[in-house]
Amino acid sequence: MNLKAKILLLAILPLLSAAGILSYLGLTHAHSLATQILGVYEQNLIESKKQALKEQVELAFSAIEQIRRNETLSEEEAKSEVIALLSQMTFGEDGYFFAYDQQGINLVHPTIPAFVGQNLFEFEDRSGNLLIQHLLNAANSGGGYHRYIWERPPLMQQEDKLGYAMLIPDWEWMFGTGLYLDAIYADIHQVKQAIDDNIRNSFLTVMLVLLFTVILIVILGLAINLHEHRLADDRLRQLVKKFMRLQVNERRRFSRELHDGINQQLVSMKFRIELACKKLENQTPEHPAIEDLQKTEQILNQTIQEVRQISHSLRPVLLDDLGLESALRGLLDQFSERTSIQVKLEYELCKVDLPDDVGTTVYRLAQECLTNIEKHADASHVKLRLYSADKEIHFEASDNGKGFNLKTAQRNGIGLVNMKERVEVIGGRFVLHSEMNNGAHILASLPCK
């Protein structure tokens, strides 16, 4: 892992850690707060239901008292009317009243008439709760509440129920009503579900914001990294261009020194040896030193040719003295004379002032192309074209040779790799096309400046 990736990771990890800790603490606090809120809500809801039950019982008690105060009715008649009244009084979907005497004998039960007249003092619900005894105790204590399990009409399913009972004075009757708690549980569950949804949505929002932040950091990091890479590439390209200019200038200087210095001295030595040979031949034709001097002259001729070749390889004299077009035409003429391959040059840069590095690159590309064609192409015709378009210099080279496999050539062809690198170093583009038995085509696009 490189340094920039480590720095980016160091920026993201603390953010993720802090977000994870804050999210955990937030969720824990939210669930704790939700539990407290639900507890308070349940308590308040049950208290409101208790108050409603008490009001229903007090309302029924008022109606009972009116019957009891009716002096035209005997006590038995009043009790009968009270029983009839309680049997008919309902509220809501499943609200009804019940009544028992102190021995636990049922007096009123609209939903289960079979209970009327039965002693339910020892009756237990499924949890073992002696509910009639508890209701009697609550009523005898001035009125009170009790929770138990009872069958709910019309399906008669057993559910939790909250009952309120009070005493009818003088008669010692306990009567009351109840409220099934499933509605309360449903309300609480709905509120809990809403709170959980809110917590989950808040958590998802935080996660989305965190994810967006991480993505933004990564994108910014990559953008900065890419920008720095581009700046570094630009600086490197400028340095390479500067180096190439220095290299070209140094090659030019060294080539000049070889040509004008060492080469001239060698030529001067050759002339002096020729002069010495002539003098010896005139004085002593059979002098043994003449043969040695002639061999030395031959060696000097070879040395002069090699020095000229090195000087030309370092920096073509024609490129400096006559320009790129003349240098290319001279190169093509030498190639055609040596190989008997027909060559054609289309030079369309008459009014374009080329930088030294671009001109040198074009010349070296032409050299490398001709070398590859001579060695591998088995071609009979070669065409070079040089033109400007879209603020670029375009160099094209094509032949009618046997072509080659691009993958193999790009993997093993050192000359092609050198050409591609030479073009890209000065900010250009290099494209190669070739098919078996269909020749090859090279396009290099170079910047004008």
Coordinates of C-alpha atoms in Angstrom, one line a residue:
M1 CA 0.0 0.0 0.0
N2 CA 1.5 3.3 -1.1
L3 CA 1.7 6.4 1.1
K4 CA -1.3 8.2 -0.5
A5 CA -3.5 5.2 0.1
K6 CA -2.4 5.1 3.7
I7 CA -3.2 8.8 4.2
L8 CA -6.6 8.3 2.6
L9 CA -7.2 5.3 4.9
L10 CA -6.2 7.3 7.9
A11 CA -8.7 10.0 6.9
I12 CA -11.5 7.4 6.5
L13 CA -11.0 5.1 9.4
P14 CA -11.4 7.7 12.2
L15 CA -14.5 8.9 10.4
L16 CA -15.9 5.4 10.2
S17 CA -15.0 4.7 13.9
A18 CA -16.5 7.9 15.1
A19 CA -19.6 7.4 13.1
G20 CA -19.9 3.8 14.3
I21 CA -19.5 4.8 18.0
L22 CA -22.0 7.7 17.6
S23 CA -24.5 5.5 15.7
Y24 CA -24.2 2.8 18.4
L25 CA -24.7 5.3 21.2
G26 CA -27.5 7.0 19.3
L27 CA -29.3 3.8 18.7
T28 CA -28.9 2.6 22.3
H29 CA -30.1 6.0 23.6
A30 CA -33.0 6.0 21.1
H31 CA -34.1 2.5 22.1
S32 CA -33.9 3.4 25.8
L33 CA -35.8 6.6 25.3
A34 CA -38.4 4.7 23.2
T35 CA -38.9 2.1 26.0
Q36 CA -39.4 4.9 28.5
I37 CA -41.8 6.7 26.2
L38 CA -43.8 3.5 25.5
G39 CA -44.0 2.9 29.3
V40 CA -45.3 6.4 29.9
Y41 CA -47.7 6.1 27.0
E42 CA -49.0 2.7 28.1
Q43 CA -49.4 4.0 31.7
N44 CA -51.3 7.1 30.5
L45 CA -53.4 5.1 28.1
I46 CA -54.4 2.6 30.8
E47 CA -55.1 5.4 33.2
S48 CA -57.4 7.1 30.7
K49 CA -59.1 3.7 30.1
K50 CA -59.5 3.3 33.8
Q51 CA -61.1 6.7 34.1
A52 CA -63.5 5.8 31.3
L53 CA -64.4 2.5 33.0
K54 CA -65.1 4.3 36.2
E55 CA -67.2 6.9 34.5
Q56 CA -69.3 4.1 32.8
V57 CA -69.8 2.3 36.2
E58 CA -70.7 5.6 37.9
L59 CA -73.2 6.4 35.1
A60 CA -74.8 3.0 35.5
F61 CA -74.8 3.5 39.3
S62 CA -76.7 6.8 38.8
A63 CA -79.4 4.9 36.8
I64 CA -79.5 2.2 39.5
E65 CA -80.0 4.8 42.2
Q66 CA -82.9 6.4 40.4
I67 CA -84.6 2.9 40.4
R68 CA -83.8 2.4 44.1
R69 CA -85.2 5.8 45.0
N70 CA -88.5 5.0 43.3
E71 CA -90.8 4.5 46.4
T72 CA -93.5 2.9 44.2
L73 CA -91.3 -0.2 43.7
S74 CA -90.7 -2.8 46.3
E75 CA -87.1 -4.0 46.9
E76 CA -87.6 -7.1 44.9
E77 CA -89.2 -5.2 42.0
A78 CA -86.3 -2.7 42.2
K79 CA -83.8 -5.5 42.1
S80 CA -85.5 -7.0 39.1
E81 CA -85.5 -3.7 37.2
V82 CA -81.8 -3.2 38.1
I83 CA -81.0 -6.6 36.8
A84 CA -82.9 -5.9 33.6
L85 CA -81.2 -2.5 33.2
L86 CA -77.7 -3.9 33.7
S87 CA -78.5 -6.8 31.2
Q88 CA -79.5 -4.2 28.5
M89 CA -76.8 -1.6 29.1
T90 CA -73.9 -1.9 26.6
F91 CA -71.2 0.5 25.3
G92 CA -68.8 0.2 22.5
E93 CA -68.5 -3.0 20.5
D94 CA -68.1 -5.4 23.4
G95 CA -68.8 -3.5 26.6
Y96 CA -71.3 -4.9 29.0
F97 CA -72.1 -4.9 32.8
F98 CA -72.0 -7.8 35.3
A99 CA -73.3 -8.2 38.8
Y100 CA -72.6 -10.6 41.7
D101 CA -73.8 -10.9 45.3
Q102 CA -71.3 -11.3 48.2
Q103 CA -71.3 -15.1 47.9
G104 CA -70.1 -14.9 44.3
I105 CA -73.5 -15.9 42.7
N106 CA -73.8 -14.3 39.3
L107 CA -76.8 -12.0 38.9
V108 CA -76.1 -10.4 35.5
H109 CA -74.0 -11.6 32.6
P110 CA -75.3 -10.7 29.1
T111 CA -72.7 -12.5 27.0
I112 CA -72.8 -15.8 28.9
P113 CA -76.4 -16.2 30.3
A114 CA -75.6 -19.7 31.5
F115 CA -73.5 -18.1 34.3
V116 CA -76.6 -16.4 35.9
G117 CA -77.5 -18.1 39.2
Q118 CA -74.2 -20.0 39.4
N119 CA -71.7 -19.5 42.2
L120 CA -68.5 -18.3 40.7
F121 CA -66.8 -17.4 43.9
E122 CA -64.0 -20.0 43.3
F123 CA -63.8 -19.3 39.5
E124 CA -60.3 -19.0 38.1
D125 CA -59.1 -17.8 34.8
R126 CA -56.4 -19.7 32.9
S127 CA -53.6 -18.0 34.9
G128 CA -55.2 -19.2 38.2
N129 CA -56.5 -15.8 39.1
L130 CA -59.6 -15.9 41.5
L131 CA -61.1 -12.9 39.6
I132 CA -64.5 -12.9 41.3
Q133 CA -63.0 -12.7 44.8
H134 CA -60.6 -9.9 43.7
L135 CA -63.5 -7.9 42.2
L136 CA -65.6 -8.4 45.3
N137 CA -62.6 -7.2 47.5
A138 CA -62.2 -4.1 45.2
A139 CA -65.9 -3.3 45.4
N140 CA -66.1 -3.7 49.1
S141 CA -63.1 -1.4 49.4
G142 CA -65.0 1.5 47.9
G143 CA -64.5 0.5 44.2
G144 CA -61.4 -0.6 42.4
Y145 CA -59.7 -2.2 39.4
H146 CA -58.5 -5.7 38.6
R147 CA -56.9 -7.3 35.6
Y148 CA -57.8 -10.8 34.5
I149 CA -58.3 -13.0 31.5
W150 CA -61.9 -13.4 30.1
E151 CA -63.6 -14.6 26.9
R152 CA -64.3 -11.8 24.4
P153 CA -67.5 -11.9 22.3
P154 CA -68.4 -12.8 19.7
L155 CA -65.6 -15.3 19.1
M156 CA -65.2 -15.9 22.8
Q157 CA -61.4 -15.8 22.6
Q158 CA -59.7 -15.4 25.9
E159 CA -57.9 -12.0 26.2
D160 CA -56.6 -9.7 28.9
K161 CA -59.2 -7.5 30.4
L162 CA -59.3 -4.7 32.9
G163 CA -62.4 -4.6 35.1
Y164 CA -63.8 -2.0 37.5
A165 CA -66.3 -2.9 40.2
M166 CA -68.2 -1.0 42.9
L167 CA -70.8 -1.9 45.6
I168 CA -74.5 -1.2 45.6
P169 CA -75.2 -0.2 49.2
D170 CA -77.8 -2.0 51.3
W171 CA -78.1 -4.8 48.7
E172 CA -74.4 -5.8 49.0
W173 CA -74.3 -6.4 45.3
M174 CA -71.0 -6.0 43.4
F175 CA -71.5 -4.8 39.8
G176 CA -69.1 -3.4 37.2
T177 CA -67.8 -3.6 33.7
G178 CA -64.5 -4.2 31.9
L179 CA -62.3 -3.2 28.9
Y180 CA -60.4 -5.7 26.8
L181 CA -56.8 -4.6 26.6
D182 CA -56.0 -5.8 23.1
A183 CA -56.9 -2.3 21.7
I184 CA -54.4 -0.8 24.1
Y185 CA -51.8 -3.3 23.1
A186 CA -52.5 -2.6 19.4
D187 CA -52.1 1.1 20.0
I188 CA -48.9 0.6 21.9
H189 CA -47.6 -1.8 19.2
Q190 CA -48.5 0.8 16.5
V191 CA -46.7 3.5 18.4
K192 CA -43.7 1.2 19.0
Q193 CA -43.7 0.4 15.3
A194 CA -43.7 4.1 14.4
I195 CA -40.9 4.7 16.8
D196 CA -38.8 1.8 15.5
D197 CA -39.5 3.0 11.9
N198 CA -38.3 6.5 12.9
I199 CA -35.2 5.1 14.5
R200 CA -34.5 2.9 11.6
N201 CA -35.0 5.7 9.1
S202 CA -32.8 8.0 11.2
F203 CA -30.1 5.3 11.3
L204 CA -30.4 4.7 7.5
T205 CA -30.2 8.5 7.0
V206 CA -27.0 8.6 9.1
M207 CA -25.6 5.7 7.2
L208 CA -26.4 7.3 3.8
V209 CA -24.8 10.5 4.9
L210 CA -21.8 8.6 6.1
L211 CA -21.6 6.6 2.9
F212 CA -21.9 9.8 0.9
T213 CA -19.2 11.4 3.0
V214 CA -16.8 8.4 2.5
I215 CA -17.5 8.3 -1.2
L216 CA -16.9 12.1 -1.4
I217 CA -13.6 11.7 0.5
V218 CA -12.6 8.9 -1.7
I219 CA -13.5 10.9 -4.9
L220 CA -11.7 14.0 -3.6
G221 CA -8.7 11.9 -2.7
L222 CA -8.7 10.2 -6.1
A223 CA -9.2 13.6 -7.8
I224 CA -6.3 15.1 -5.8
N225 CA -4.2 12.1 -6.5
L226 CA -5.0 12.2 -10.2
H227 CA -4.3 15.9 -10.3
E228 CA -1.0 15.4 -8.6
H229 CA -0.2 12.6 -11.0
R230 CA -1.0 14.8 -13.9
L231 CA 1.1 17.6 -12.5
A232 CA 3.9 15.1 -11.9
D233 CA 3.6 13.7 -15.4
D234 CA 3.6 17.3 -16.8
R235 CA 6.7 18.1 -14.8
L236 CA 8.3 14.9 -15.8
R237 CA 7.4 15.5 -19.5
Q238 CA 8.9 19.0 -19.3
L239 CA 12.0 17.6 -17.7
V240 CA 12.3 15.0 -20.4
K241 CA 11.8 17.6 -23.1
K242 CA 14.5 19.8 -21.5
F243 CA 16.7 16.7 -21.2
M244 CA 16.1 15.9 -24.8
R245 CA 16.9 19.4 -25.9
L246 CA 20.1 19.3 -23.9
Q247 CA 20.8 15.9 -25.4
V248 CA 20.2 17.2 -28.9
N249 CA 22.4 20.2 -28.3
E250 CA 25.1 18.0 -26.8
R251 CA 24.9 15.6 -29.7
R252 CA 25.0 18.5 -32.1
R253 CA 28.1 20.0 -30.3
F254 CA 29.8 16.6 -30.1
S255 CA 29.0 15.8 -33.7
R256 CA 30.4 19.2 -34.8
E257 CA 33.6 18.6 -32.7
L258 CA 34.0 15.1 -34.3
H259 CA 33.4 16.5 -37.8
D260 CA 35.3 19.8 -37.5
G261 CA 37.9 18.7 -35.0
I262 CA 39.0 15.1 -35.0
N263 CA 37.9 14.4 -38.5
Q264 CA 39.8 17.3 -39.9
Q265 CA 42.9 16.3 -38.0
L266 CA 42.6 12.8 -39.4
V267 CA 42.2 14.1 -42.9
S268 CA 45.3 16.3 -42.3
M269 CA 47.2 13.3 -41.1
K270 CA 46.1 11.4 -44.2
F271 CA 47.4 14.1 -46.5
R272 CA 50.7 14.2 -44.7
I273 CA 51.1 10.4 -45.0
E274 CA 50.3 10.6 -48.7
L275 CA 52.9 13.4 -49.1
A276 CA 55.5 11.3 -47.2
C277 CA 54.7 8.3 -49.5
K278 CA 55.2 10.4 -52.6
K279 CA 58.5 11.8 -51.3
L280 CA 59.8 8.3 -50.4
E281 CA 58.7 7.0 -53.8
N282 CA 60.6 9.8 -55.6
Q283 CA 63.7 9.3 -53.5
T284 CA 63.8 5.6 -52.9
P285 CA 61.0 3.7 -54.8
E286 CA 61.7 0.4 -53.0
H287 CA 61.9 1.8 -49.5
P288 CA 60.3 -0.7 -47.1
A289 CA 58.5 2.1 -45.1
I290 CA 56.3 3.0 -48.1
E291 CA 54.2 -0.2 -47.7
D292 CA 53.7 0.6 -44.0
L293 CA 52.7 4.2 -44.8
Q294 CA 50.2 2.9 -47.3
K295 CA 48.6 0.5 -44.8
T296 CA 48.5 3.4 -42.3
E297 CA 46.7 5.5 -44.9
Q298 CA 44.1 2.8 -45.4
I299 CA 43.5 2.6 -41.7
L300 CA 43.1 6.3 -41.5
N301 CA 40.6 6.2 -44.4
Q302 CA 38.6 3.6 -42.4
T303 CA 38.9 5.7 -39.2
I304 CA 37.7 8.8 -41.1
Q305 CA 34.7 7.0 -42.4
E306 CA 33.8 5.6 -39.0
V307 CA 34.1 9.1 -37.4
R308 CA 31.9 10.5 -40.1
Q309 CA 29.4 7.7 -39.5
I310 CA 29.4 8.3 -35.7
S311 CA 29.1 12.1 -36.3
H312 CA 26.1 11.5 -38.6
S313 CA 24.5 9.1 -36.2
L314 CA 24.8 11.6 -33.3
R315 CA 23.3 14.4 -35.3
P316 CA 22.7 14.4 -39.1
V317 CA 24.5 17.3 -40.6
L318 CA 21.7 17.7 -43.2
L319 CA 19.1 18.1 -40.3
D320 CA 21.1 21.1 -38.9
D321 CA 22.2 22.6 -42.2
L322 CA 19.3 22.1 -44.6
G323 CA 16.4 21.2 -42.4
L324 CA 14.1 18.2 -41.8
E325 CA 12.8 17.9 -45.4
S326 CA 16.2 17.7 -46.9
A327 CA 17.4 15.3 -44.2
L328 CA 14.4 13.0 -44.8
R329 CA 14.9 13.0 -48.6
G330 CA 18.6 12.3 -48.1
L331 CA 17.7 9.4 -45.8
L332 CA 15.2 8.0 -48.2
D333 CA 17.6 8.3 -51.2
Q334 CA 20.3 6.4 -49.3
F335 CA 17.7 3.8 -48.3
S336 CA 16.4 3.4 -51.9
E337 CA 19.9 3.1 -53.3
R338 CA 20.8 0.5 -50.7
T339 CA 17.6 -1.7 -50.9
S340 CA 16.2 -0.9 -54.3
I341 CA 12.8 -0.3 -52.6
Q342 CA 10.7 2.5 -54.1
V343 CA 10.1 5.3 -51.7
K344 CA 7.8 8.4 -51.7
L345 CA 7.8 11.4 -49.4
E346 CA 4.9 13.7 -49.0
Y347 CA 6.2 16.7 -47.1
E348 CA 3.4 19.3 -46.2
L349 CA 5.2 21.3 -43.6
C350 CA 6.8 24.1 -45.7
K351 CA 5.5 26.9 -43.5
V352 CA 5.7 25.2 -40.1
D353 CA 8.5 26.0 -37.8
L354 CA 9.3 22.7 -35.9
P355 CA 11.0 22.6 -32.5
D356 CA 14.3 20.8 -32.4
D357 CA 12.9 17.9 -30.3
V358 CA 10.0 17.3 -32.7
G359 CA 12.2 17.5 -35.8
T360 CA 14.7 15.1 -34.3
T361 CA 11.9 12.7 -33.2
V362 CA 10.4 12.7 -36.7
Y363 CA 13.8 12.0 -38.2
R364 CA 14.5 9.1 -35.8
L365 CA 11.1 7.7 -36.4
A366 CA 11.8 7.6 -40.1
Q367 CA 15.2 6.0 -39.5
E368 CA 13.6 3.3 -37.3
C369 CA 10.8 2.7 -39.7
L370 CA 13.2 2.2 -42.7
T371 CA 15.4 0.0 -40.6
N372 CA 12.4 -2.3 -39.7
I373 CA 11.2 -2.3 -43.3
E374 CA 14.6 -3.3 -44.6
K375 CA 15.0 -6.1 -42.0
H376 CA 11.5 -7.6 -41.8
A377 CA 8.9 -6.2 -44.2
D378 CA 10.0 -7.7 -47.5
A379 CA 8.3 -4.6 -49.1
S380 CA 8.6 -3.1 -52.6
H381 CA 7.1 0.3 -51.9
V382 CA 7.3 2.7 -48.9
K383 CA 5.5 5.9 -48.3
L384 CA 6.2 8.6 -45.8
R385 CA 3.8 11.6 -45.2
L386 CA 4.3 14.6 -42.9
Y387 CA 1.6 17.1 -42.4
S388 CA 0.0 19.4 -39.8
A389 CA -3.6 19.2 -38.5
D390 CA -5.4 20.2 -35.3
K391 CA -2.4 22.0 -34.0
E392 CA -0.3 18.8 -34.3
I393 CA 2.4 17.4 -36.5
H394 CA 1.3 14.0 -38.0
F395 CA 3.9 11.5 -39.3
E396 CA 2.7 8.6 -41.3
A397 CA 4.7 5.6 -42.6
S398 CA 3.3 2.7 -44.6
D399 CA 4.6 -0.2 -46.7
N400 CA 3.2 -3.0 -48.8
G401 CA 5.2 -5.7 -47.0
K402 CA 4.1 -8.9 -45.4
G403 CA 2.9 -7.3 -42.2
F404 CA 3.1 -8.9 -38.8
N405 CA 1.1 -9.9 -35.7
L406 CA 0.5 -6.8 -33.5
K407 CA 0.5 -8.6 -30.2
T408 CA 3.7 -10.4 -30.9
A409 CA 5.4 -7.3 -32.3
Q410 CA 4.4 -5.1 -29.4
R411 CA 5.6 -7.7 -27.0
N412 CA 8.9 -8.5 -28.7
G413 CA 9.6 -5.6 -31.0
I414 CA 12.3 -3.4 -29.4
G415 CA 12.3 -0.9 -32.3
L416 CA 8.5 -0.4 -32.1
V417 CA 8.7 0.1 -28.3
N418 CA 11.5 2.6 -28.8
M419 CA 9.4 4.6 -31.3
K420 CA 6.4 4.6 -29.1
E421 CA 8.4 5.8 -26.1
R422 CA 10.2 8.4 -28.1
V423 CA 6.8 9.9 -29.3
E424 CA 5.1 9.7 -25.9
V425 CA 8.1 11.4 -24.1
I426 CA 7.4 14.7 -25.9
G427 CA 3.6 14.4 -25.3
G428 CA 2.6 12.7 -28.6
R429 CA 0.5 9.7 -29.6
F430 CA 1.7 6.6 -31.4
V431 CA -0.7 4.2 -33.3
L432 CA 0.3 1.1 -35.1
H433 CA -1.8 -0.9 -37.6
S434 CA -0.8 -4.1 -39.3
E435 CA -2.2 -7.3 -40.8
M436 CA -0.5 -10.4 -42.1
N437 CA 0.2 -10.1 -45.8
N438 CA -1.3 -6.6 -45.8
G439 CA 1.6 -4.3 -44.9
A440 CA 1.9 -2.0 -41.9
H441 CA 0.9 1.6 -41.1
I442 CA 2.3 3.9 -38.4
L443 CA 0.8 7.2 -37.3
A444 CA 2.5 9.5 -34.8
S445 CA 0.9 12.7 -33.7
L446 CA 3.3 15.2 -32.2
P447 CA 2.7 18.6 -30.5
C448 CA 3.7 21.7 -32.5
K449 CA 5.1 23.4 -29.4

